[in-house]
């Protein structure tokens, strides 16, 4: 899945059509708010991100994306009508993988998308993190409790990934909010408790691996 964040509907529709014609699945969004809402449900393989957007610009969206656990590895191609060297360098310095100056041709866009996807493709073999009967395959974005695959939301997956990468380490609610929801999240720390509760429930017996540290936060048992 490729996400296209572009406020001009005509351009956005053309981009989606070109990507679909090239064999990719694609969804379009007119602003950062809709884009981040979609990220809650599905993680894309690549993001086409315009710099000039109505609510927050593409540079700010890129900063938020690269600052979140589980999302920072998503490849991003920046697009802008400005065409200035400063915008190009800034985007690339912040972690963008490529850059397209408007107006650009759809064939060029598809070619750049294919090139970035090739460069960002995972190496051969899998990356598996295992604790007790709990296992994450990070390359395939799959979670298993025993032999059963567990379906998690993006936020639940990010929380579990943080815990399993840091067994034994205690995380405060504030640390988890920053890592998973981002520094600009204005909600309450109760959000973490709710997501931990649903995560434990979905993991069934493996949910007990996530310990509550009273007055502090949560941790994953180091040895099982």
PDB file of C-alpha atoms in Angstrom:
ATOM      1  CA  UNK A   1       0.000   0.000   0.000  1.00  0.00           C
ATOM      2  CA  UNK A   2       1.249   3.481  -0.946  1.00  0.00           C
ATOM      3  CA  UNK A   3      -0.139   6.587   0.748  1.00  0.00           C
ATOM      4  CA  UNK A   4      -0.284   9.836  -1.243  1.00  0.00           C
ATOM      5  CA  UNK A   5      -0.612  13.008   0.852  1.00  0.00           C
ATOM      6  CA  UNK A   6      -1.543  15.760  -1.597  1.00  0.00           C
ATOM      7  CA  UNK A   7      -4.123  18.524  -1.150  1.00  0.00           C
ATOM      8  CA  UNK A   8      -4.794  19.059  -4.873  1.00  0.00           C
ATOM      9  CA  UNK A   9      -7.488  16.502  -5.681  1.00  0.00           C
ATOM     10  CA  UNK A  10      -6.766  16.432  -9.411  1.00  0.00           C
ATOM     11  CA  UNK A  11      -3.080  15.677  -8.824  1.00  0.00           C
ATOM     12  CA  UNK A  12      -3.896  13.213  -6.060  1.00  0.00           C
ATOM     13  CA  UNK A  13      -6.345  11.288  -8.246  1.00  0.00           C
ATOM     14  CA  UNK A  14      -3.806  11.191 -11.079  1.00  0.00           C
ATOM     15  CA  UNK A  15      -1.105   9.855  -8.767  1.00  0.00           C
ATOM     16  CA  UNK A  16      -3.388   7.119  -7.453  1.00  0.00           C
ATOM     17  CA  UNK A  17      -4.461   6.180 -10.974  1.00  0.00           C
ATOM     18  CA  UNK A  18      -0.844   5.965 -12.156  1.00  0.00           C
ATOM     19  CA  UNK A  19       0.182   3.846  -9.178  1.00  0.00           C
ATOM     20  CA  UNK A  20      -2.810   1.535  -9.584  1.00  0.00           C
ATOM     21  CA  UNK A  21      -2.007   1.146 -13.268  1.00  0.00           C
ATOM     22  CA  UNK A  22       1.539   0.151 -12.319  1.00  0.00           C
ATOM     23  CA  UNK A  23       0.216  -2.588 -10.053  1.00  0.00           C
ATOM     24  CA  UNK A  24       0.360  -0.803  -6.682  1.00  0.00           C
ATOM     25  CA  UNK A  25      -2.409  -0.288  -4.173  1.00  0.00           C
ATOM     26  CA  UNK A  26      -2.708   3.382  -3.269  1.00  0.00           C
ATOM     27  CA  UNK A  27      -4.778   5.680  -1.062  1.00  0.00           C
ATOM     28  CA  UNK A  28      -4.922   9.449  -1.108  1.00  0.00           C
ATOM     29  CA  UNK A  29      -5.198  12.006   1.697  1.00  0.00           C
ATOM     30  CA  UNK A  30      -5.654  15.756   1.506  1.00  0.00           C
ATOM     31  CA  UNK A  31      -4.091  16.614   4.866  1.00  0.00           C
ATOM     32  CA  UNK A  32      -1.882  15.344   7.658  1.00  0.00           C
ATOM     33  CA  UNK A  33      -4.795  14.682  10.000  1.00  0.00           C
ATOM     34  CA  UNK A  34      -6.436  12.153   7.663  1.00  0.00           C
ATOM     35  CA  UNK A  35      -3.047  10.597   6.904  1.00  0.00           C
ATOM     36  CA  UNK A  36      -2.221   9.946  10.558  1.00  0.00           C
ATOM     37  CA  UNK A  37      -5.713   8.567  11.190  1.00  0.00           C
ATOM     38  CA  UNK A  38      -5.122   6.037   8.391  1.00  0.00           C
ATOM     39  CA  UNK A  39      -1.783   5.048   9.932  1.00  0.00           C
ATOM     40  CA  UNK A  40      -3.702   3.813  12.964  1.00  0.00           C
ATOM     41  CA  UNK A  41      -5.209   1.055  10.833  1.00  0.00           C
ATOM     42  CA  UNK A  42      -2.600   0.213   8.199  1.00  0.00           C
ATOM     43  CA  UNK A  43       1.099   0.816   7.746  1.00  0.00           C
ATOM     44  CA  UNK A  44       1.985   1.660   4.125  1.00  0.00           C
ATOM     45  CA  UNK A  45       5.013   0.448   2.188  1.00  0.00           C
ATOM     46  CA  UNK A  46       5.818   3.997   1.072  1.00  0.00           C
ATOM     47  CA  UNK A  47       4.523   7.556   1.463  1.00  0.00           C
ATOM     48  CA  UNK A  48       4.334  10.216  -1.258  1.00  0.00           C
ATOM     49  CA  UNK A  49       4.318  13.452   0.737  1.00  0.00           C
ATOM     50  CA  UNK A  50       3.665  16.958  -0.582  1.00  0.00           C
ATOM     51  CA  UNK A  51       5.377  19.807   1.273  1.00  0.00           C
ATOM     52  CA  UNK A  52       2.635  22.409   0.783  1.00  0.00           C
ATOM     53  CA  UNK A  53      -0.434  21.205   2.708  1.00  0.00           C
ATOM     54  CA  UNK A  54      -3.355  23.057   4.340  1.00  0.00           C
ATOM     55  CA  UNK A  55      -3.086  22.064   8.014  1.00  0.00           C
ATOM     56  CA  UNK A  56       0.587  21.294   8.609  1.00  0.00           C
ATOM     57  CA  UNK A  57       3.294  21.183   5.977  1.00  0.00           C
ATOM     58  CA  UNK A  58       5.031  18.059   4.758  1.00  0.00           C
ATOM     59  CA  UNK A  59       8.212  18.829   6.668  1.00  0.00           C
ATOM     60  CA  UNK A  60       6.348  18.753   9.989  1.00  0.00           C
ATOM     61  CA  UNK A  61       4.555  15.556   8.975  1.00  0.00           C
ATOM     62  CA  UNK A  62       7.911  13.998   8.062  1.00  0.00           C
ATOM     63  CA  UNK A  63       9.324  14.941  11.481  1.00  0.00           C
ATOM     64  CA  UNK A  64       6.373  13.318  13.241  1.00  0.00           C
ATOM     65  CA  UNK A  65       6.610  10.193  11.101  1.00  0.00           C
ATOM     66  CA  UNK A  66      10.340   9.718  11.661  1.00  0.00           C
ATOM     67  CA  UNK A  67       9.925  10.364  15.387  1.00  0.00           C
ATOM     68  CA  UNK A  68       7.503   7.518  16.019  1.00  0.00           C
ATOM     69  CA  UNK A  69       8.468   3.983  16.932  1.00  0.00           C
ATOM     70  CA  UNK A  70       7.420   1.525  14.241  1.00  0.00           C
ATOM     71  CA  UNK A  71       6.930   4.221  11.601  1.00  0.00           C
ATOM     72  CA  UNK A  72      10.397   5.663  11.230  1.00  0.00           C
ATOM     73  CA  UNK A  73      11.456   3.057   8.640  1.00  0.00           C
ATOM     74  CA  UNK A  74       8.618   3.804   6.199  1.00  0.00           C
ATOM     75  CA  UNK A  75      10.266   5.219   3.041  1.00  0.00           C
ATOM     76  CA  UNK A  76       9.122   8.711   2.030  1.00  0.00           C
ATOM     77  CA  UNK A  77       9.299  10.578  -1.277  1.00  0.00           C
ATOM     78  CA  UNK A  78       8.817  14.335  -0.880  1.00  0.00           C
ATOM     79  CA  UNK A  79       7.068  16.410  -3.549  1.00  0.00           C
ATOM     80  CA  UNK A  80       6.867  20.190  -3.773  1.00  0.00           C
ATOM     81  CA  UNK A  81       6.162  22.979  -6.205  1.00  0.00           C
ATOM     82  CA  UNK A  82       8.768  25.180  -4.575  1.00  0.00           C
ATOM     83  CA  UNK A  83      11.711  23.493  -6.230  1.00  0.00           C
ATOM     84  CA  UNK A  84      14.219  25.216  -3.961  1.00  0.00           C
ATOM     85  CA  UNK A  85      17.422  23.522  -2.883  1.00  0.00           C
ATOM     86  CA  UNK A  86      16.647  24.320   0.759  1.00  0.00           C
ATOM     87  CA  UNK A  87      13.399  22.293   0.765  1.00  0.00           C
ATOM     88  CA  UNK A  88      15.101  19.375  -0.937  1.00  0.00           C
ATOM     89  CA  UNK A  89      18.072  19.317   1.451  1.00  0.00           C
ATOM     90  CA  UNK A  90      15.874  19.798   4.537  1.00  0.00           C
ATOM     91  CA  UNK A  91      13.580  16.920   3.578  1.00  0.00           C
ATOM     92  CA  UNK A  92      16.478  14.585   2.840  1.00  0.00           C
ATOM     93  CA  UNK A  93      18.267  15.555   6.057  1.00  0.00           C
ATOM     94  CA  UNK A  94      15.120  14.704   8.035  1.00  0.00           C
ATOM     95  CA  UNK A  95      14.989  11.214   6.560  1.00  0.00           C
ATOM     96  CA  UNK A  96      13.165  11.473   3.216  1.00  0.00           C
ATOM     97  CA  UNK A  97      14.370   8.848   0.739  1.00  0.00           C
ATOM     98  CA  UNK A  98      13.855  10.800  -2.471  1.00  0.00           C
ATOM     99  CA  UNK A  99      12.511  14.062  -3.845  1.00  0.00           C
ATOM    100  CA  UNK A 100      10.312  15.079  -6.786  1.00  0.00           C
ATOM    101  CA  UNK A 101       9.956  18.694  -7.923  1.00  0.00           C
ATOM    102  CA  UNK A 102       6.564  19.645  -9.370  1.00  0.00           C
ATOM    103  CA  UNK A 103       5.441  19.399 -12.037  1.00  0.00           C
ATOM    104  CA  UNK A 104       6.619  15.819 -12.443  1.00  0.00           C
ATOM    105  CA  UNK A 105       5.508  13.133 -14.876  1.00  0.00           C
ATOM    106  CA  UNK A 106       3.609  10.102 -13.664  1.00  0.00           C
ATOM    107  CA  UNK A 107       6.075   7.729 -15.339  1.00  0.00           C
ATOM    108  CA  UNK A 108       8.920   9.389 -13.457  1.00  0.00           C
ATOM    109  CA  UNK A 109       6.963   9.141 -10.196  1.00  0.00           C
ATOM    110  CA  UNK A 110       6.316   5.421 -10.657  1.00  0.00           C
ATOM    111  CA  UNK A 111       9.973   4.861 -11.530  1.00  0.00           C
ATOM    112  CA  UNK A 112      11.103   6.680  -8.379  1.00  0.00           C
ATOM    113  CA  UNK A 113       8.632   4.692  -6.267  1.00  0.00           C
ATOM    114  CA  UNK A 114       9.963   1.395  -7.619  1.00  0.00           C
ATOM    115  CA  UNK A 115      13.568   2.482  -7.028  1.00  0.00           C
ATOM    116  CA  UNK A 116      12.923   3.521  -3.419  1.00  0.00           C
ATOM    117  CA  UNK A 117      11.017   0.321  -2.685  1.00  0.00           C
ATOM    118  CA  UNK A 118      13.908  -1.722  -4.061  1.00  0.00           C
ATOM    119  CA  UNK A 119      16.415   0.142  -1.891  1.00  0.00           C
ATOM    120  CA  UNK A 120      14.276  -0.155   1.239  1.00  0.00           C
ATOM    121  CA  UNK A 121      13.315  -3.802   0.748  1.00  0.00           C
ATOM    122  CA  UNK A 122      14.323  -5.955   3.736  1.00  0.00           C
ATOM    123  CA  UNK A 123      17.339  -8.174   3.334  1.00  0.00           C
ATOM    124  CA  UNK A 124      16.901 -11.879   2.899  1.00  0.00           C
ATOM    125  CA  UNK A 125      15.928 -13.741   6.023  1.00  0.00           C
ATOM    126  CA  UNK A 126      13.577 -12.799   8.801  1.00  0.00           C
ATOM    127  CA  UNK A 127      14.007 -10.706  11.914  1.00  0.00           C
ATOM    128  CA  UNK A 128      12.307 -12.518  14.760  1.00  0.00           C
ATOM    129  CA  UNK A 129      12.153 -11.388  18.377  1.00  0.00           C
ATOM    130  CA  UNK A 130      11.059 -14.088  20.801  1.00  0.00           C
ATOM    131  CA  UNK A 131      10.298 -14.030  24.517  1.00  0.00           C
ATOM    132  CA  UNK A 132       8.756 -17.154  26.011  1.00  0.00           C
ATOM    133  CA  UNK A 133       5.841 -18.201  23.814  1.00  0.00           C
ATOM    134  CA  UNK A 134       5.569 -14.704  22.322  1.00  0.00           C
ATOM    135  CA  UNK A 135       7.139 -13.934  18.957  1.00  0.00           C
ATOM    136  CA  UNK A 136       7.288 -10.940  16.588  1.00  0.00           C
ATOM    137  CA  UNK A 137       8.367 -11.228  12.979  1.00  0.00           C
ATOM    138  CA  UNK A 138       9.296  -7.604  12.273  1.00  0.00           C
ATOM    139  CA  UNK A 139       9.865  -8.138   8.556  1.00  0.00           C
ATOM    140  CA  UNK A 140       6.356  -9.499   8.065  1.00  0.00           C
ATOM    141  CA  UNK A 141       4.810  -7.356  10.822  1.00  0.00           C
ATOM    142  CA  UNK A 142       3.242 -10.450  12.431  1.00  0.00           C
ATOM    143  CA  UNK A 143       2.773 -11.408  16.077  1.00  0.00           C
ATOM    144  CA  UNK A 144       2.341 -14.929  17.440  1.00  0.00           C
ATOM    145  CA  UNK A 145       1.308 -16.105  20.906  1.00  0.00           C
ATOM    146  CA  UNK A 146       2.281 -19.751  20.897  1.00  0.00           C
ATOM    147  CA  UNK A 147       1.275 -21.066  17.475  1.00  0.00           C
ATOM    148  CA  UNK A 148      -1.615 -18.624  17.071  1.00  0.00           C
ATOM    149  CA  UNK A 149      -1.226 -15.390  15.119  1.00  0.00           C
ATOM    150  CA  UNK A 150      -2.522 -12.348  16.986  1.00  0.00           C
ATOM    151  CA  UNK A 151      -4.054  -9.416  15.107  1.00  0.00           C
ATOM    152  CA  UNK A 152      -3.010  -6.100  16.646  1.00  0.00           C
ATOM    153  CA  UNK A 153      -3.695  -2.473  15.813  1.00  0.00           C
ATOM    154  CA  UNK A 154      -0.701  -0.326  14.875  1.00  0.00           C
ATOM    155  CA  UNK A 155      -0.470   1.219  18.350  1.00  0.00           C
ATOM    156  CA  UNK A 156      -0.695  -2.179  20.060  1.00  0.00           C
ATOM    157  CA  UNK A 157       2.017  -3.518  17.778  1.00  0.00           C
ATOM    158  CA  UNK A 158       4.282  -0.533  18.480  1.00  0.00           C
ATOM    159  CA  UNK A 159       3.854  -0.957  22.234  1.00  0.00           C
ATOM    160  CA  UNK A 160       4.632  -4.663  22.065  1.00  0.00           C
ATOM    161  CA  UNK A 161       7.635  -4.057  19.810  1.00  0.00           C
ATOM    162  CA  UNK A 162       9.086  -1.553  22.291  1.00  0.00           C
ATOM    163  CA  UNK A 163       8.660  -3.972  25.200  1.00  0.00           C
ATOM    164  CA  UNK A 164      10.141  -6.960  23.357  1.00  0.00           C
ATOM    165  CA  UNK A 165      13.140  -4.969  22.140  1.00  0.00           C
ATOM    166  CA  UNK A 166      13.821  -3.885  25.727  1.00  0.00           C
ATOM    167  CA  UNK A 167      13.062  -6.864  28.025  1.00  0.00           C
ATOM    168  CA  UNK A 168      13.316  -6.010  31.689  1.00  0.00           C
ATOM    169  CA  UNK A 169      13.345  -2.248  31.119  1.00  0.00           C
ATOM    170  CA  UNK A 170      10.634  -0.202  32.823  1.00  0.00           C
ATOM    171  CA  UNK A 171       8.878   2.437  30.710  1.00  0.00           C
ATOM    172  CA  UNK A 172       6.818   5.213  32.246  1.00  0.00           C
ATOM    173  CA  UNK A 173       3.472   6.078  30.708  1.00  0.00           C
ATOM    174  CA  UNK A 174       4.920   9.390  29.544  1.00  0.00           C
ATOM    175  CA  UNK A 175       7.801   7.624  27.767  1.00  0.00           C
ATOM    176  CA  UNK A 176       5.377   5.297  25.988  1.00  0.00           C
ATOM    177  CA  UNK A 177       3.152   8.211  24.984  1.00  0.00           C
ATOM    178  CA  UNK A 178       6.130   9.978  23.439  1.00  0.00           C
ATOM    179  CA  UNK A 179       7.474   6.906  21.636  1.00  0.00           C
ATOM    180  CA  UNK A 180       4.163   5.617  20.280  1.00  0.00           C
ATOM    181  CA  UNK A 181       1.854   8.624  20.035  1.00  0.00           C
ATOM    182  CA  UNK A 182       4.462  11.332  19.435  1.00  0.00           C
ATOM    183  CA  UNK A 183       5.602  14.378  21.376  1.00  0.00           C
ATOM    184  CA  UNK A 184       2.655  16.475  20.203  1.00  0.00           C
ATOM    185  CA  UNK A 185       0.008  14.076  21.547  1.00  0.00           C
ATOM    186  CA  UNK A 186      -2.338  15.982  23.849  1.00  0.00           C
ATOM    187  CA  UNK A 187      -4.223  13.061  25.355  1.00  0.00           C
ATOM    188  CA  UNK A 188      -3.964  11.595  28.867  1.00  0.00           C
ATOM    189  CA  UNK A 189      -1.611   8.884  30.072  1.00  0.00           C
ATOM    190  CA  UNK A 190      -4.747   6.797  30.660  1.00  0.00           C
ATOM    191  CA  UNK A 191      -4.560   6.104  26.911  1.00  0.00           C
ATOM    192  CA  UNK A 192      -1.521   3.897  27.562  1.00  0.00           C
ATOM    193  CA  UNK A 193      -3.359   1.904  30.247  1.00  0.00           C
ATOM    194  CA  UNK A 194      -6.298   1.266  27.916  1.00  0.00           C
ATOM    195  CA  UNK A 195      -4.046   0.052  25.070  1.00  0.00           C
ATOM    196  CA  UNK A 196      -2.006  -2.128  27.424  1.00  0.00           C
ATOM    197  CA  UNK A 197      -5.245  -3.667  28.658  1.00  0.00           C
ATOM    198  CA  UNK A 198      -6.457  -4.576  25.157  1.00  0.00           C
ATOM    199  CA  UNK A 199      -2.961  -5.791  24.208  1.00  0.00           C
ATOM    200  CA  UNK A 200      -2.823  -8.123  27.205  1.00  0.00           C
ATOM    201  CA  UNK A 201      -6.277  -9.445  26.388  1.00  0.00           C
ATOM    202  CA  UNK A 202      -5.364 -10.204  22.772  1.00  0.00           C
ATOM    203  CA  UNK A 203      -2.126 -11.937  23.794  1.00  0.00           C
ATOM    204  CA  UNK A 204      -4.116 -14.242  26.095  1.00  0.00           C
ATOM    205  CA  UNK A 205      -1.777 -16.098  28.457  1.00  0.00           C
ATOM    206  CA  UNK A 206       1.215 -14.212  27.019  1.00  0.00           C
ATOM    207  CA  UNK A 207      -0.394 -10.988  28.174  1.00  0.00           C
ATOM    208  CA  UNK A 208       0.977 -11.750  31.634  1.00  0.00           C
ATOM    209  CA  UNK A 209       4.478 -11.129  30.244  1.00  0.00           C
ATOM    210  CA  UNK A 210       3.742  -7.381  30.432  1.00  0.00           C
ATOM    211  CA  UNK A 211       4.141  -6.425  34.059  1.00  0.00           C
ATOM    212  CA  UNK A 212       2.705  -3.378  35.802  1.00  0.00           C
ATOM    213  CA  UNK A 213       5.315  -1.581  37.888  1.00  0.00           C
ATOM    214  CA  UNK A 214       3.235   0.274  40.476  1.00  0.00           C
ATOM    215  CA  UNK A 215       3.728   4.006  40.505  1.00  0.00           C
ATOM    216  CA  UNK A 216       6.031   3.863  37.475  1.00  0.00           C
ATOM    217  CA  UNK A 217       4.712   2.151  34.355  1.00  0.00           C
ATOM    218  CA  UNK A 218       5.205  -1.152  32.533  1.00  0.00           C
ATOM    219  CA  UNK A 219       7.893  -3.627  31.506  1.00  0.00           C
ATOM    220  CA  UNK A 220       8.255  -6.922  29.668  1.00  0.00           C
ATOM    221  CA  UNK A 221       9.603  -9.808  31.728  1.00  0.00           C
ATOM    222  CA  UNK A 222      13.253 -10.357  30.841  1.00  0.00           C
ATOM    223  CA  UNK A 223      13.367 -14.134  31.280  1.00  0.00           C
ATOM    224  CA  UNK A 224      10.626 -16.730  30.993  1.00  0.00           C
TER     225      UNK A 224
END
